CSV table of C-alpha atoms in Angstrom, one decimal:
chain,number,residue,atom,x,y,z
A,1,UNK,CA,161.2,102.5,97.9
A,2,UNK,CA,163.0,104.8,95.5
A,3,UNK,CA,161.4,102.7,92.7
A,4,UNK,CA,158.3,102.8,93.4
A,5,UNK,CA,158.8,107.0,93.4
A,6,UNK,CA,160.5,106.6,90.2
A,7,UNK,CA,157.1,104.3,88.7
A,8,UNK,CA,154.5,106.7,90.1
A,9,UNK,CA,156.5,110.0,88.6
A,10,UNK,CA,156.7,108.4,85.0
A,11,UNK,CA,152.8,107.1,85.2
A,12,UNK,CA,151.6,111.0,85.9
A,13,UNK,CA,154.2,112.3,83.0
A,14,UNK,CA,152.5,109.4,80.8
A,15,UNK,CA,149.1,110.5,82.0
A,16,UNK,CA,149.7,114.0,81.4
A,17,UNK,CA,151.2,113.3,77.8
A,18,UNK,CA,148.0,111.2,76.8
A,19,UNK,CA,145.9,114.1,78.0
A,20,UNK,CA,147.8,116.9,75.9
A,21,UNK,CA,147.6,114.1,72.8
A,22,UNK,CA,143.9,113.6,73.3
A,23,UNK,CA,143.0,117.4,73.2
A,24,UNK,CA,144.9,117.7,70.1
A,25,UNK,CA,143.1,114.8,68.1
A,26,UNK,CA,139.9,116.5,69.5
A,27,UNK,CA,140.7,119.5,68.1
A,28,UNK,CA,141.8,118.0,64.6
A,29,UNK,CA,138.6,116.1,64.3
A,30,UNK,CA,135.9,117.7,66.4
A,31,UNK,CA,136.6,121.5,66.6
A,32,UNK,CA,136.9,122.2,62.9
A,33,UNK,CA,133.8,121.4,62.4
A,34,UNK,CA,132.4,124.5,64.4
A,35,UNK,CA,133.1,127.4,62.2
A,36,UNK,CA,133.4,130.6,63.6
A,37,UNK,CA,131.2,133.4,62.7
A,38,UNK,CA,134.3,135.5,62.0
A,39,UNK,CA,134.9,132.9,58.9
A,40,UNK,CA,133.2,133.9,56.0
A,41,UNK,CA,131.0,131.0,54.0
A,42,UNK,CA,130.8,130.9,50.7
A,43,UNK,CA,126.8,130.4,49.0
A,44,UNK,CA,126.7,127.7,46.1
A,45,UNK,CA,123.3,129.4,45.4
A,46,UNK,CA,123.6,131.7,42.0
A,47,UNK,CA,123.1,135.2,42.4
A,48,UNK,CA,119.1,135.7,41.7
A,49,UNK,CA,118.2,136.5,38.2
A,50,UNK,CA,114.6,137.7,37.0
A,51,UNK,CA,112.5,134.9,35.6
A,52,UNK,CA,109.1,134.9,35.9
A,53,UNK,CA,106.8,132.0,35.2
A,54,UNK,CA,102.8,132.7,35.7
A,55,UNK,CA,100.7,129.2,35.0
A,56,UNK,CA,96.9,129.5,35.2
A,57,UNK,CA,95.1,127.6,37.7
A,58,UNK,CA,91.6,127.1,38.4
A,59,UNK,CA,89.3,129.5,40.3
A,60,UNK,CA,90.5,132.6,38.9
A,61,UNK,CA,94.1,131.9,40.2
A,62,UNK,CA,97.8,132.1,39.2
A,63,UNK,CA,100.8,130.7,40.3
A,64,UNK,CA,103.6,132.6,40.1
A,65,UNK,CA,107.5,131.5,40.6
A,66,UNK,CA,109.2,134.8,40.7
A,67,UNK,CA,113.1,135.7,41.4
A,68,UNK,CA,114.2,138.7,40.8
A,69,UNK,CA,116.8,141.3,42.1
A,70,UNK,CA,115.0,143.1,45.3
A,71,UNK,CA,114.3,146.6,44.5
A,72,UNK,CA,112.5,149.6,46.9
A,73,UNK,CA,109.1,149.2,45.4
A,74,UNK,CA,109.0,145.6,46.2
A,75,UNK,CA,111.0,144.9,49.1
A,76,UNK,CA,111.8,147.6,51.0
A,77,UNK,CA,108.5,149.5,50.7
A,78,UNK,CA,106.5,146.3,52.1
A,79,UNK,CA,108.8,145.2,54.5
A,80,UNK,CA,108.0,148.9,56.6
A,81,UNK,CA,105.0,149.1,58.5
A,82,UNK,CA,101.9,149.7,57.2
A,83,UNK,CA,101.6,153.6,55.9
A,84,UNK,CA,99.5,155.7,53.7
A,85,UNK,CA,101.6,158.0,51.4
A,86,UNK,CA,98.6,160.0,51.1
A,87,UNK,CA,97.8,160.4,54.4
A,88,UNK,CA,101.4,162.1,54.7
A,89,UNK,CA,102.2,165.8,53.9
A,90,UNK,CA,102.8,165.5,50.2
A,91,UNK,CA,101.9,167.0,47.1
A,92,UNK,CA,101.7,166.2,42.9
A,93,UNK,CA,104.6,167.5,41.3
A,94,UNK,CA,102.8,169.5,38.5
A,95,UNK,CA,104.5,172.3,36.8
A,96,UNK,CA,102.7,174.6,34.4
A,97,UNK,CA,100.5,171.8,33.3
A,98,UNK,CA,100.2,167.7,33.7
A,99,UNK,CA,102.9,166.2,32.2
A,100,UNK,CA,103.8,162.4,31.5
A,101,UNK,CA,106.3,162.1,34.4
A,102,UNK,CA,104.0,163.6,37.4
A,103,UNK,CA,104.0,161.7,40.5
A,104,UNK,CA,102.9,162.3,44.2
A,105,UNK,CA,105.6,163.2,46.6
A,106,UNK,CA,105.5,162.3,50.1
A,107,UNK,CA,107.4,164.1,52.4
A,108,UNK,CA,107.4,161.4,54.7
A,109,UNK,CA,111.0,159.2,53.4
A,110,UNK,CA,109.8,156.3,55.6
A,111,UNK,CA,106.4,156.1,53.4
A,112,UNK,CA,107.0,156.3,49.7
A,113,UNK,CA,104.4,155.8,47.0
A,114,UNK,CA,104.6,152.2,45.4
A,115,UNK,CA,102.4,152.6,42.3
A,116,UNK,CA,104.1,156.0,41.2
A,117,UNK,CA,105.2,154.4,37.8
A,118,UNK,CA,102.6,151.1,38.1
A,119,UNK,CA,101.4,151.7,34.6
A,120,UNK,CA,104.5,151.5,32.7
A,121,UNK,CA,105.4,148.6,35.1
A,122,UNK,CA,102.2,146.7,33.9
A,123,UNK,CA,103.0,147.3,30.6
A,124,UNK,CA,106.6,146.1,30.5
A,125,UNK,CA,105.2,143.0,32.3
A,126,UNK,CA,107.7,143.4,35.1
A,127,UNK,CA,107.5,141.4,38.5
A,128,UNK,CA,105.0,142.6,40.9
A,129,UNK,CA,104.0,140.2,43.1
A,130,UNK,CA,102.0,142.7,45.3
A,131,UNK,CA,99.2,142.4,42.2
A,132,UNK,CA,98.8,139.0,41.5
A,133,UNK,CA,95.6,137.7,41.8
A,134,UNK,CA,94.2,141.1,43.6
A,135,UNK,CA,90.4,142.2,42.9
A,136,UNK,CA,89.0,146.1,43.6
A,137,UNK,CA,86.0,147.3,43.0
A,138,UNK,CA,84.4,150.8,42.5
A,139,UNK,CA,80.9,151.6,44.1
A,140,UNK,CA,80.0,155.0,42.6
A,141,UNK,CA,79.8,157.1,39.6
A,142,UNK,CA,80.2,157.9,36.2
A,143,UNK,CA,83.5,159.0,37.5
A,144,UNK,CA,84.5,155.5,38.3
A,145,UNK,CA,83.6,154.2,34.7
A,146,UNK,CA,85.7,157.1,33.2
A,147,UNK,CA,88.3,156.1,35.6
A,148,UNK,CA,87.9,151.9,34.8
A,149,UNK,CA,88.1,152.5,31.4
A,150,UNK,CA,91.1,154.3,31.6
A,151,UNK,CA,93.0,151.8,33.7
A,152,UNK,CA,92.2,149.0,31.5
A,153,UNK,CA,93.4,150.4,28.5
A,154,UNK,CA,97.1,152.4,30.1
A,155,UNK,CA,97.4,148.6,31.0
A,156,UNK,CA,96.5,147.0,28.1
A,157,UNK,CA,94.2,144.9,30.0
A,158,UNK,CA,90.5,143.5,28.9
A,159,UNK,CA,87.6,145.4,29.9
A,160,UNK,CA,84.0,143.5,29.4
A,161,UNK,CA,80.8,145.2,29.7
A,162,UNK,CA,78.3,143.1,31.3
A,163,UNK,CA,74.8,143.1,32.1
A,164,UNK,CA,74.1,144.7,36.1
A,165,UNK,CA,73.1,141.4,37.7
A,166,UNK,CA,75.5,138.6,36.0
A,167,UNK,CA,79.4,139.4,35.0
A,168,UNK,CA,79.0,136.0,32.8
A,169,UNK,CA,76.4,137.3,30.5
A,170,UNK,CA,78.4,139.8,28.5
A,171,UNK,CA,76.9,143.2,26.5
A,172,UNK,CA,77.2,141.6,23.3
A,173,UNK,CA,74.2,143.8,21.0
A,174,UNK,CA,74.3,146.0,18.6
A,175,UNK,CA,72.8,149.0,21.1
A,176,UNK,CA,75.0,151.1,23.4
A,177,UNK,CA,75.4,149.7,26.7
A,178,UNK,CA,73.9,151.8,29.2
A,179,UNK,CA,76.1,154.1,31.4
A,180,UNK,CA,75.0,152.6,34.6
A,181,UNK,CA,76.2,148.9,33.4
A,182,UNK,CA,79.4,147.3,35.0
A,183,UNK,CA,82.3,147.4,33.4
A,184,UNK,CA,84.7,144.4,34.4
A,185,UNK,CA,88.9,144.4,33.4
A,186,UNK,CA,90.9,141.9,33.8
A,187,UNK,CA,94.8,141.8,33.5
A,188,UNK,CA,95.8,138.1,32.1
A,189,UNK,CA,99.6,138.7,33.2
A,190,UNK,CA,99.0,139.5,36.8
A,191,UNK,CA,95.4,137.8,36.9
A,192,UNK,CA,94.0,141.2,38.9
A,193,UNK,CA,90.5,142.2,38.1
A,194,UNK,CA,88.8,145.5,38.4
A,195,UNK,CA,84.7,146.6,38.5
A,196,UNK,CA,82.7,149.2,39.1
A,197,UNK,CA,79.3,149.6,40.0
A,198,UNK,CA,77.1,152.3,39.2
A,199,UNK,CA,74.5,154.1,42.2
A,200,UNK,CA,72.6,156.8,41.5
A,201,UNK,CA,73.8,158.6,45.1
A,202,UNK,CA,71.5,157.7,47.9
A,203,UNK,CA,68.4,157.7,45.7
A,204,UNK,CA,65.1,156.8,47.7
A,205,UNK,CA,63.0,158.7,45.4
A,206,UNK,CA,63.4,157.2,42.0
A,207,UNK,CA,64.8,160.8,41.0
A,208,UNK,CA,65.6,159.8,37.6
A,209,UNK,CA,62.8,157.5,37.1
A,210,UNK,CA,61.4,159.1,33.7
A,211,UNK,CA,64.9,158.5,32.3
A,212,UNK,CA,64.8,154.8,32.3
A,213,UNK,CA,66.6,154.2,29.1
A,214,UNK,CA,69.6,156.1,30.0
A,215,UNK,CA,69.8,154.9,33.6
A,216,UNK,CA,67.8,151.5,34.1
A,217,UNK,CA,66.4,150.1,37.2
A,218,UNK,CA,66.9,149.7,40.0
A,219,UNK,CA,66.9,153.3,41.1
A,220,UNK,CA,66.9,153.0,44.8
A,221,UNK,CA,70.4,153.2,46.3
A,222,UNK,CA,70.3,150.1,48.6
A,223,UNK,CA,68.5,147.8,46.0
A,224,UNK,CA,71.2,149.1,43.9
A,225,UNK,CA,73.8,148.1,46.1
A,226,UNK,CA,72.5,144.8,46.7
A,227,UNK,CA,72.2,144.0,43.1
A,228,UNK,CA,75.8,144.6,42.6
A,229,UNK,CA,76.8,142.9,45.3
A,230,UNK,CA,75.2,140.0,44.1
A,231,UNK,CA,76.6,140.3,40.7
A,232,UNK,CA,80.1,140.2,42.0
A,233,UNK,CA,79.5,137.2,43.3
A,234,UNK,CA,79.4,135.7,40.2
A,235,UNK,CA,83.2,136.4,39.3
A,236,UNK,CA,83.9,133.6,42.0
A,237,UNK,CA,86.9,135.7,43.4
A,238,UNK,CA,86.2,136.0,46.5
A,239,UNK,CA,86.0,139.1,48.7
A,240,UNK,CA,87.8,141.7,47.0
A,241,UNK,CA,90.8,143.2,48.0
A,242,UNK,CA,89.8,146.8,48.6
A,243,UNK,CA,86.6,148.4,47.4
A,244,UNK,CA,86.6,152.4,46.9
A,245,UNK,CA,83.3,154.2,47.5
A,246,UNK,CA,82.9,157.6,45.7
A,247,UNK,CA,79.2,159.0,45.0
A,248,UNK,CA,79.4,162.7,45.8
A,249,UNK,CA,78.9,163.9,42.3
A,250,UNK,CA,75.7,162.0,42.3
A,251,UNK,CA,74.3,163.0,45.6
A,252,UNK,CA,75.4,167.1,44.3
A,253,UNK,CA,73.2,166.6,41.5
A,254,UNK,CA,70.3,164.3,43.5
A,255,UNK,CA,70.5,167.3,46.5
A,256,UNK,CA,70.1,169.9,43.6
A,257,UNK,CA,67.1,167.8,41.7
A,258,UNK,CA,65.0,167.6,45.2
A,259,UNK,CA,65.8,171.3,46.2
A,260,UNK,CA,64.8,172.2,42.6
A,261,UNK,CA,61.5,170.1,42.8
A,262,UNK,CA,60.7,171.9,46.2
A,263,UNK,CA,61.1,175.5,44.7
A,264,UNK,CA,63.9,176.1,47.3
A,265,UNK,CA,66.0,178.8,46.7
A,266,UNK,CA,69.3,178.1,45.3
A,267,UNK,CA,72.0,178.7,48.0
A,268,UNK,CA,75.8,178.0,48.1
A,269,UNK,CA,75.7,175.1,50.5
A,270,UNK,CA,74.0,172.1,51.8
A,271,UNK,CA,71.9,172.7,55.3
A,272,UNK,CA,72.1,170.7,58.4
A,273,UNK,CA,69.2,168.3,57.2
A,274,UNK,CA,70.8,167.5,54.2
A,275,UNK,CA,74.2,166.6,55.6
A,276,UNK,CA,72.8,164.6,58.5
A,277,UNK,CA,70.9,162.9,55.6
A,278,UNK,CA,74.3,162.2,53.4
A,279,UNK,CA,75.6,161.4,56.8
A,280,UNK,CA,73.3,158.6,57.8
A,281,UNK,CA,73.3,156.9,54.5
A,282,UNK,CA,77.0,156.9,54.1
A,283,UNK,CA,77.1,155.0,57.8
A,284,UNK,CA,74.3,152.3,56.3
A,285,UNK,CA,76.2,151.5,52.8
A,286,UNK,CA,79.6,151.7,55.0
A,287,UNK,CA,78.2,148.9,57.5
A,288,UNK,CA,76.4,147.0,54.6
A,289,UNK,CA,79.8,146.9,53.0
A,290,UNK,CA,81.5,145.6,56.2
A,291,UNK,CA,78.7,142.8,56.6
A,292,UNK,CA,79.0,141.2,52.9
A,293,UNK,CA,82.9,141.8,52.2
A,294,UNK,CA,84.3,141.4,55.7
A,295,UNK,CA,87.6,140.9,54.3
A,296,UNK,CA,87.3,144.0,52.1
A,297,UNK,CA,89.2,147.3,52.9
A,298,UNK,CA,87.0,150.0,52.2
A,299,UNK,CA,88.6,153.1,50.9
A,300,UNK,CA,86.6,156.5,50.6
A,301,UNK,CA,87.6,158.2,47.0
A,302,UNK,CA,87.4,162.2,48.1
A,303,UNK,CA,85.1,164.0,45.6
A,304,UNK,CA,87.3,166.1,43.4
A,305,UNK,CA,86.5,170.0,42.2
A,306,UNK,CA,84.2,170.6,39.3
A,307,UNK,CA,84.3,173.3,37.2
A,308,UNK,CA,81.9,176.3,38.5
A,309,UNK,CA,79.7,177.3,36.8
A,310,UNK,CA,79.4,181.4,36.2
A,311,UNK,CA,77.7,182.6,39.6
A,312,UNK,CA,75.1,184.9,38.2
A,313,UNK,CA,71.2,185.2,38.7
A,314,UNK,CA,68.4,186.9,36.1
A,315,UNK,CA,65.4,185.4,37.8
A,316,UNK,CA,64.7,182.2,36.4
A,317,UNK,CA,66.0,182.7,33.2
A,318,UNK,CA,69.5,180.9,34.2
A,319,UNK,CA,70.0,177.4,35.1
A,320,UNK,CA,70.8,176.9,38.9
A,321,UNK,CA,74.8,177.4,39.1
A,322,UNK,CA,75.5,176.0,42.3
A,323,UNK,CA,74.8,172.2,41.9
A,324,UNK,CA,78.8,171.5,42.1
A,325,UNK,CA,79.9,174.8,44.1
A,326,UNK,CA,83.2,174.0,45.9
A,327,UNK,CA,81.8,174.9,49.3
A,328,UNK,CA,79.2,171.7,48.7
A,329,UNK,CA,82.1,169.3,47.6
A,330,UNK,CA,84.0,170.2,50.6
A,331,UNK,CA,80.9,169.8,52.7
A,332,UNK,CA,80.4,166.5,51.9
A,333,UNK,CA,84.1,165.6,51.6
A,334,UNK,CA,84.3,166.3,55.4
A,335,UNK,CA,81.5,164.5,56.5
A,336,UNK,CA,82.6,161.4,54.4
A,337,UNK,CA,86.3,161.7,56.1
A,338,UNK,CA,84.8,162.5,59.6
A,339,UNK,CA,82.7,158.6,58.6
A,340,UNK,CA,85.2,156.7,58.0
A,341,UNK,CA,87.4,157.8,60.5
A,342,UNK,CA,84.7,157.0,63.2
A,343,UNK,CA,84.1,153.3,61.3
A,344,UNK,CA,88.0,152.6,61.0
A,345,UNK,CA,87.8,152.7,57.8
A,346,UNK,CA,90.3,154.7,55.2
A,347,UNK,CA,89.8,158.0,53.3
A,348,UNK,CA,91.8,158.9,50.4
A,349,UNK,CA,92.1,162.6,49.9
A,350,UNK,CA,92.5,163.1,46.2
A,351,UNK,CA,90.1,166.2,46.0
A,352,UNK,CA,92.1,168.1,48.5
A,353,UNK,CA,95.5,166.8,46.7
A,354,UNK,CA,94.0,168.1,42.9
A,355,UNK,CA,91.7,171.1,44.2
A,356,UNK,CA,94.2,173.8,43.2
A,357,UNK,CA,95.4,172.3,40.0
A,358,UNK,CA,94.4,174.4,37.0
A,359,UNK,CA,90.9,172.7,36.0
A,360,UNK,CA,91.6,173.0,32.3
A,361,UNK,CA,93.9,170.5,33.0
A,362,UNK,CA,93.0,167.8,34.6
A,363,UNK,CA,88.8,168.1,33.8
A,364,UNK,CA,87.9,167.4,30.3
A,365,UNK,CA,84.4,168.4,30.9
A,366,UNK,CA,82.6,170.3,34.1
A,367,UNK,CA,82.9,167.2,36.2
A,368,UNK,CA,85.0,164.4,34.9
A,369,UNK,CA,88.7,163.9,34.7
A,370,UNK,CA,90.8,163.9,31.9
A,371,UNK,CA,92.5,160.7,30.8
A,372,UNK,CA,95.8,161.9,31.1
A,373,UNK,CA,94.8,163.3,34.7
A,374,UNK,CA,93.4,160.0,35.4
A,375,UNK,CA,96.7,157.6,34.3
A,376,UNK,CA,98.7,159.8,36.1
A,377,UNK,CA,96.8,160.6,39.6
A,378,UNK,CA,94.0,158.6,39.8
A,379,UNK,CA,95.0,155.4,38.5
A,380,UNK,CA,98.4,155.3,40.8
A,381,UNK,CA,96.4,156.4,43.6
A,382,UNK,CA,93.7,153.2,43.3
A,383,UNK,CA,96.7,151.0,42.9
A,384,UNK,CA,98.8,152.2,45.7
A,385,UNK,CA,96.2,151.1,48.1
A,386,UNK,CA,95.4,147.7,46.0
A,387,UNK,CA,99.2,147.1,46.4
A,388,UNK,CA,99.6,147.3,50.0
A,389,UNK,CA,96.6,145.5,50.6
A,390,UNK,CA,96.0,141.6,51.2
A,391,UNK,CA,92.8,139.7,52.3
A,392,UNK,CA,91.3,139.9,56.0
A,393,UNK,CA,92.8,143.5,56.5
A,394,UNK,CA,96.1,142.7,56.2
A,395,UNK,CA,98.3,145.5,55.3
A,396,UNK,CA,101.8,145.1,53.6
């Protein structure tokens, strides 16, 4: 009896020891394979270094391998929700004149511009993934012609003047290319492309038909839009990422010519009939662009304010002086803002932001921005929208 009891006790002791030893073995051979969160892990990946490799591929696409130390312009800002710095409270930091470092200042810390120094970054071949393989078009007036010329030259890109119906048909004669013919700007490093298309406002009557050598046909705006969009297809780049619309200057001229032909008394503002006509045509234009380019982001370029002629009258001896009145410009801008909001498109208020700048500082003539102003104000503005946009309304 005593021996049996003693044997049972020793058996229990042996089993207990086996359990303890087994636990120790499991700890050493199994437990160490799970690293606690508090233990720092060392990565064997080397620190990122800037290295851009660009190879040209078919179909106008550039394949890029980019390793770059994250910067606020390419990583932090593209990770935030979509925002438009130009729709935030802000201003251009102009001093007594337009200066080389002037930029737009957004008062919203979480919505800062990405493209403030974009011209220098492009010239320096910086890593800018937000520009790779992007396309934007301008549908508008002579401001866009000056704009694309400055954009292309300042970024060391290549500009080609082409015929109206086919971008593969380069203008190569000794004659001066008509101002209303397209310009195509392409940058080989980033493979971005910019094209401008010229329409004579919402012309339906052929107002400029007597000046065919200067303003080639077609004259009517629907025909010109159709011609331009068909020509764009010859680039084989798919839908553009962004399309800017800006036709206010030619609308100011068109309404003025029609009023003069009708012997109307010149007034400082548009009447309701004229504004309704402008609104209806703009709605139709945006609808057409949506149908033809369903993946494209549409942005209206607000009209800036031209210089005013002396507002004085002396019978019929003096030319009409209210063609570019600030009141008329404001009316068209307000109509455009209303239309773009209702149609869920976008509006770049560059006119309001530059309205009170000295005209001699930002304009090279009565209506056109100077080269310096274009490079510091207009060029970064359009790149801001382009950099923040991917196709199919996916906004960075």
